[in-house]
Coordinates of C-alpha atoms in Angstrom, one line a residue:
Chain A
M27 CA 0.5 84.0 41.8
T28 CA 0.1 81.0 39.4
S29 CA 1.6 77.6 39.6
E30 CA 3.8 78.5 36.7
E31 CA 5.6 81.2 38.7
E32 CA 8.7 80.4 40.6
R33 CA 7.8 79.6 44.2
E34 CA 9.8 78.5 47.3
P35 CA 8.2 75.3 48.6
R36 CA 7.0 76.9 51.8
E37 CA 5.7 80.1 50.2
L38 CA 1.9 80.7 50.2
D39 CA 0.4 78.6 47.5
P40 CA -3.3 79.5 47.4
E41 CA -4.0 77.2 44.5
A42 CA -2.7 74.1 46.5
I43 CA -4.5 75.0 49.7
L44 CA -7.8 75.9 48.0
A45 CA -7.6 72.7 45.9
V46 CA -7.3 70.6 49.1
L47 CA -10.2 72.4 50.8
N48 CA -12.4 71.9 47.7
R49 CA -11.4 68.3 47.5
H50 CA -12.6 67.8 51.0
D51 CA -15.8 69.6 50.2
V52 CA -15.2 72.3 52.9
G53 CA -17.6 75.2 52.9
F54 CA -15.9 78.5 53.4
V55 CA -15.6 82.1 52.4
V56 CA -12.3 83.7 51.5
I57 CA -11.7 86.9 53.4
G58 CA -8.7 89.1 54.1
G59 CA -5.9 89.9 51.8
L60 CA -6.5 87.3 49.3
A61 CA -10.1 88.3 48.9
C62 CA -8.9 91.8 48.3
E63 CA -6.4 90.6 45.7
V64 CA -8.9 88.5 43.9
R65 CA -11.2 91.6 43.8
G66 CA -8.5 93.7 42.3
I67 CA -8.0 95.9 45.3
P68 CA -4.5 97.6 45.2
L69 CA -3.3 96.4 48.6
P70 CA 0.0 94.7 49.2
R71 CA -0.2 91.0 48.4
T72 CA -1.0 88.9 51.4
E73 CA 1.3 86.3 52.8
D74 CA -1.4 84.1 54.3
L75 CA -4.8 82.8 53.3
D76 CA -7.7 83.9 55.5
I77 CA -11.0 82.0 55.4
T78 CA -14.2 81.8 57.4
P79 CA -15.4 78.2 57.4
D80 CA -19.0 77.2 57.9
R81 CA -19.2 76.1 61.5
D82 CA -21.7 73.4 60.8
E83 CA -20.3 70.3 62.6
A84 CA -20.0 68.1 59.5
N85 CA -18.2 70.9 57.7
L86 CA -15.7 71.3 60.5
V87 CA -15.0 67.5 60.4
R88 CA -14.3 67.9 56.7
L89 CA -12.1 70.9 57.4
S90 CA -10.2 68.9 59.9
G91 CA -9.6 66.3 57.2
A92 CA -8.3 69.0 54.9
L93 CA -6.0 70.4 57.6
T94 CA -4.6 66.9 58.1
E95 CA -3.8 66.6 54.4
L96 CA -2.2 70.1 54.5
N97 CA -0.1 69.0 57.5
A98 CA -1.4 72.1 59.3
R99 CA 0.5 73.2 62.5
I100 CA -0.2 76.0 64.9
R101 CA 1.8 79.0 63.8
A102 CA 3.8 80.5 66.7
S103 CA 6.3 83.3 67.0
G104 CA 9.8 81.9 67.3
V105 CA 8.8 78.5 65.8
P106 CA 9.2 78.7 62.0
D107 CA 7.8 75.2 61.3
G108 CA 4.9 75.7 63.7
L109 CA 3.6 73.4 66.4
A110 CA 2.0 70.1 65.7
F111 CA -1.6 69.8 67.1
S112 CA -4.3 67.2 66.9
H113 CA -7.7 68.5 65.8
S114 CA -11.2 67.5 65.1
G115 CA -14.4 69.1 64.1
R116 CA -15.3 69.7 67.7
S117 CA -11.9 71.2 68.7
L118 CA -11.8 73.5 65.7
A119 CA -15.2 74.9 66.8
A120 CA -13.8 75.7 70.3
A121 CA -11.7 78.6 69.1
R122 CA -12.6 81.8 67.4
V123 CA -9.3 82.1 65.4
W124 CA -6.8 79.5 64.3
N125 CA -3.4 80.9 63.0
L126 CA -1.9 77.9 61.2
V127 CA 1.0 77.1 58.9
T128 CA 0.7 74.3 56.3
D129 CA 3.0 72.6 53.8
H130 CA 1.7 75.3 51.3
G131 CA 2.0 78.3 53.5
P132 CA 0.1 80.1 56.2
I133 CA -3.7 79.9 56.6
D134 CA -5.9 81.6 59.2
L135 CA -9.3 80.3 60.1
A136 CA -11.5 83.2 61.4
M137 CA -14.6 81.6 62.6
V138 CA -16.4 84.9 63.3
P139 CA -14.4 87.8 61.8
D140 CA -14.9 91.1 63.6
G141 CA -18.0 93.0 62.6
T142 CA -19.6 89.9 61.1
E143 CA -21.7 86.9 62.3
G144 CA -19.4 84.4 60.6
Y145 CA -20.0 82.2 57.5
E146 CA -23.8 82.5 57.3
D147 CA -23.4 86.3 57.3
L148 CA -20.5 86.5 54.8
V149 CA -21.8 83.9 52.3
R150 CA -24.9 86.0 51.7
E151 CA -23.1 88.6 49.7
A152 CA -20.1 86.5 48.8
Q153 CA -19.4 85.9 45.1
D154 CA -18.2 82.7 43.5
I155 CA -15.0 83.7 41.7
E156 CA -12.7 81.6 39.6
A157 CA -9.3 82.1 41.1
F158 CA -6.2 80.0 41.5
G159 CA -7.7 77.2 39.5
V160 CA -10.8 76.8 41.6
T161 CA -14.1 78.5 42.1
V162 CA -14.3 79.9 45.6
A163 CA -16.7 82.1 47.5
V164 CA -15.1 85.5 48.1
A165 CA -16.4 88.0 50.6
S166 CA -17.9 91.1 49.2
L167 CA -16.0 94.3 49.3
R168 CA -18.6 95.9 51.6
D169 CA -18.2 93.0 54.0
L170 CA -14.4 93.2 53.9
I171 CA -14.7 96.9 54.8
R172 CA -17.3 96.2 57.5
S173 CA -14.9 93.6 59.1
K174 CA -11.9 95.9 58.9
E175 CA -13.8 98.8 60.4
A176 CA -14.8 96.6 63.3
A177 CA -11.3 95.1 63.8
G178 CA -9.6 98.4 64.0
R179 CA -6.0 97.0 63.9
E180 CA -3.3 99.3 62.6
K181 CA -3.1 97.6 59.3
D182 CA -6.9 97.9 58.9
V183 CA -6.7 101.6 59.6
E184 CA -4.1 101.9 56.9
H185 CA -6.0 99.8 54.4
L186 CA -9.5 101.2 54.8
P187 CA -8.9 104.4 52.8
I188 CA -7.8 102.2 49.9
L189 CA -10.8 100.0 50.2
Y190 CA -13.2 103.0 50.3
Q191 CA -11.6 104.5 47.1
S192 CA -11.8 101.1 45.5
L193 CA -15.4 100.7 46.4
Q194 CA -16.2 104.0 44.8
K195 CA -14.6 102.9 41.6
L196 CA -16.1 99.4 41.6
E197 CA -19.6 100.4 42.8
P198 CA -20.0 104.0 41.9
Chain B
M30 CA -6.3 109.8 36.4
P31 CA -6.8 110.4 40.1
Q32 CA -4.1 109.4 42.5
L33 CA -4.9 106.6 45.0
L34 CA -4.8 108.3 48.3
S35 CA -3.2 106.6 51.3
S36 CA -1.2 107.6 54.4
P37 CA 1.9 106.1 55.9
T38 CA 0.9 106.9 59.4
I39 CA -2.0 105.8 61.7
P40 CA -3.2 109.4 62.5
G41 CA -3.0 110.3 58.8
S42 CA -4.9 107.2 57.8
L43 CA -7.6 108.0 60.3
I44 CA -8.0 111.5 59.0
L45 CA -8.0 110.3 55.4
Q46 CA -10.6 107.6 56.3
A47 CA -12.8 110.2 58.0
R48 CA -12.5 112.6 55.1
L49 CA -13.3 110.0 52.5
R50 CA -16.3 108.7 54.4
A51 CA -17.6 112.3 55.0
K52 CA -16.8 113.1 51.3
L53 CA -14.9 116.2 52.3
S54 CA -12.0 117.8 50.6
Q55 CA -8.9 118.7 52.6
R56 CA -9.9 122.3 52.5
A57 CA -13.4 121.7 53.6
L58 CA -12.3 119.5 56.5
A59 CA -9.7 122.0 57.5
A60 CA -12.3 124.8 57.6
R61 CA -14.6 122.7 59.8
A62 CA -11.7 121.7 62.1
G63 CA -10.3 125.3 62.4
T64 CA -7.0 124.5 60.8
S65 CA -5.4 124.9 57.3
Q66 CA -5.5 122.7 54.3
S67 CA -1.7 122.4 54.3
T68 CA -1.9 121.0 57.9
I69 CA -4.5 118.4 56.9
A70 CA -2.3 117.5 53.9
A71 CA 0.8 117.2 56.2
Y72 CA -1.0 114.9 58.6
E73 CA -2.2 112.7 55.7
R74 CA 1.3 112.7 54.1
G75 CA 2.7 111.7 57.5
T76 CA 5.1 114.6 57.6
K77 CA 3.4 116.0 60.6
D78 CA 1.7 114.2 63.5
P79 CA -1.3 115.6 65.3
T80 CA -1.6 115.4 69.1
Y81 CA -4.3 113.0 70.3
Q82 CA -6.6 116.0 71.1
T83 CA -6.0 117.6 67.7
L84 CA -6.7 114.3 66.0
S85 CA -10.0 113.9 67.9
R86 CA -11.0 117.4 67.0
I87 CA -10.3 116.8 63.3
L88 CA -12.2 113.5 63.3
R89 CA -15.1 115.1 65.1
A90 CA -15.2 117.9 62.5
A91 CA -15.7 115.1 59.9
G92 CA -18.5 113.7 62.0
F93 CA -16.7 110.9 63.8
D94 CA -15.5 109.9 67.2
L95 CA -12.4 107.8 67.9
R96 CA -13.2 104.8 70.1
L97 CA -10.3 103.1 71.8
R98 CA -10.4 99.8 73.5
L99 CA -7.9 97.2 74.8
T100 CA -8.0 93.7 73.4
P101 CA -6.1 90.5 74.3
H102 CA -2.8 90.4 72.3
D103 CA -3.0 88.3 69.1
D104 CA 0.4 87.1 68.0
H105 CA -0.9 86.7 64.4
D106 CA 1.6 89.2 63.0
E107 CA 4.6 88.0 65.1
S108 CA 4.0 84.4 64.1
L109 CA 3.7 85.5 60.5
T110 CA 7.0 87.4 60.8
T111 CA 8.7 84.3 62.2
W112 CA 7.4 82.3 59.3
R113 CA 8.4 85.0 56.8
E114 CA 11.9 85.3 58.2
S115 CA 12.4 81.6 57.9
L116 CA 12.1 81.9 54.1
P117 CA 15.3 82.5 52.1
A118 CA 16.2 86.2 51.6
A119 CA 15.8 85.9 47.8
T120 CA 12.3 84.5 48.3
R121 CA 11.3 87.4 50.5
K122 CA 12.7 89.9 48.0
R123 CA 10.9 88.2 45.2
F124 CA 7.7 88.3 47.1
Q125 CA 8.1 92.1 47.9
R126 CA 8.7 92.7 44.2
R127 CA 5.6 90.8 43.2
Q128 CA 3.6 92.6 45.9
A129 CA 4.6 96.0 44.4
E130 CA 3.8 94.8 40.8
A131 CA 0.4 93.4 41.9
V132 CA -0.4 96.7 43.6
N133 CA 0.5 98.8 40.5
R134 CA -1.5 96.5 38.2
A135 CA -4.5 96.8 40.5
K136 CA -4.2 100.6 40.7
K137 CA -4.0 100.9 36.9
A138 CA -7.0 98.6 36.4
L139 CA -9.1 100.7 38.8
G140 CA -8.0 103.9 37.0
F141 CA -5.7 105.3 39.6
T142 CA -2.1 106.6 39.3

């Protein structure tokens, strides 16, 4: 999705979110649906941005600053606009997952995605890819597969055959 | 161009996953599992559902066990649904259309039909 395309203000705008994260110098790896999209995997376009941030204390402080600029709220069922919450580098480190909604759409922070050891693990094989107007570290296809195999949610079970076939094509 | 294989059901997706990872054709997996190619195809298409025991047997024939575990509920999908349903209907429709277009583009780029 580009900034030229028609977009409802609250729709996911990866360009806007990634620009804020970069402006705050946040270290992270893009995972999940957007990582698959950027890598050209034929999976349904994602509605949220999933990232694994570096859990270094200073980085989480910068992440907290970015989330403030994004007006991030806790995403909750039955609460379309989300719930306001105060956060800091320390409080962000306390949870494994944060499901949030921002002024530019939903974002999920997965500190330690299933099947991985977190940022240090994912960044090893991540590629810097130019996408949505910025250069971002995107998890490798093998790491995306590894995480989905470990997570084992219904949508992971449905997506894995497509990921395996894509891997065969991209890395024969 | 080969077709991109997928299944609309969980059992079918598990069988397809196992078959792809074991690099088996439907016929070869069927022979190992003591069933027919048409049955494996029906499971993968989602037009037939195996019992749990049958599913386990088929996965075992491909060299895999199915491990089940309970995990605390994560309301990620429900909260995303709440957010999605708060968007105007026209926005949701436009998103679905773009999803389909993006999937087709990616399929073609990878060389799938």
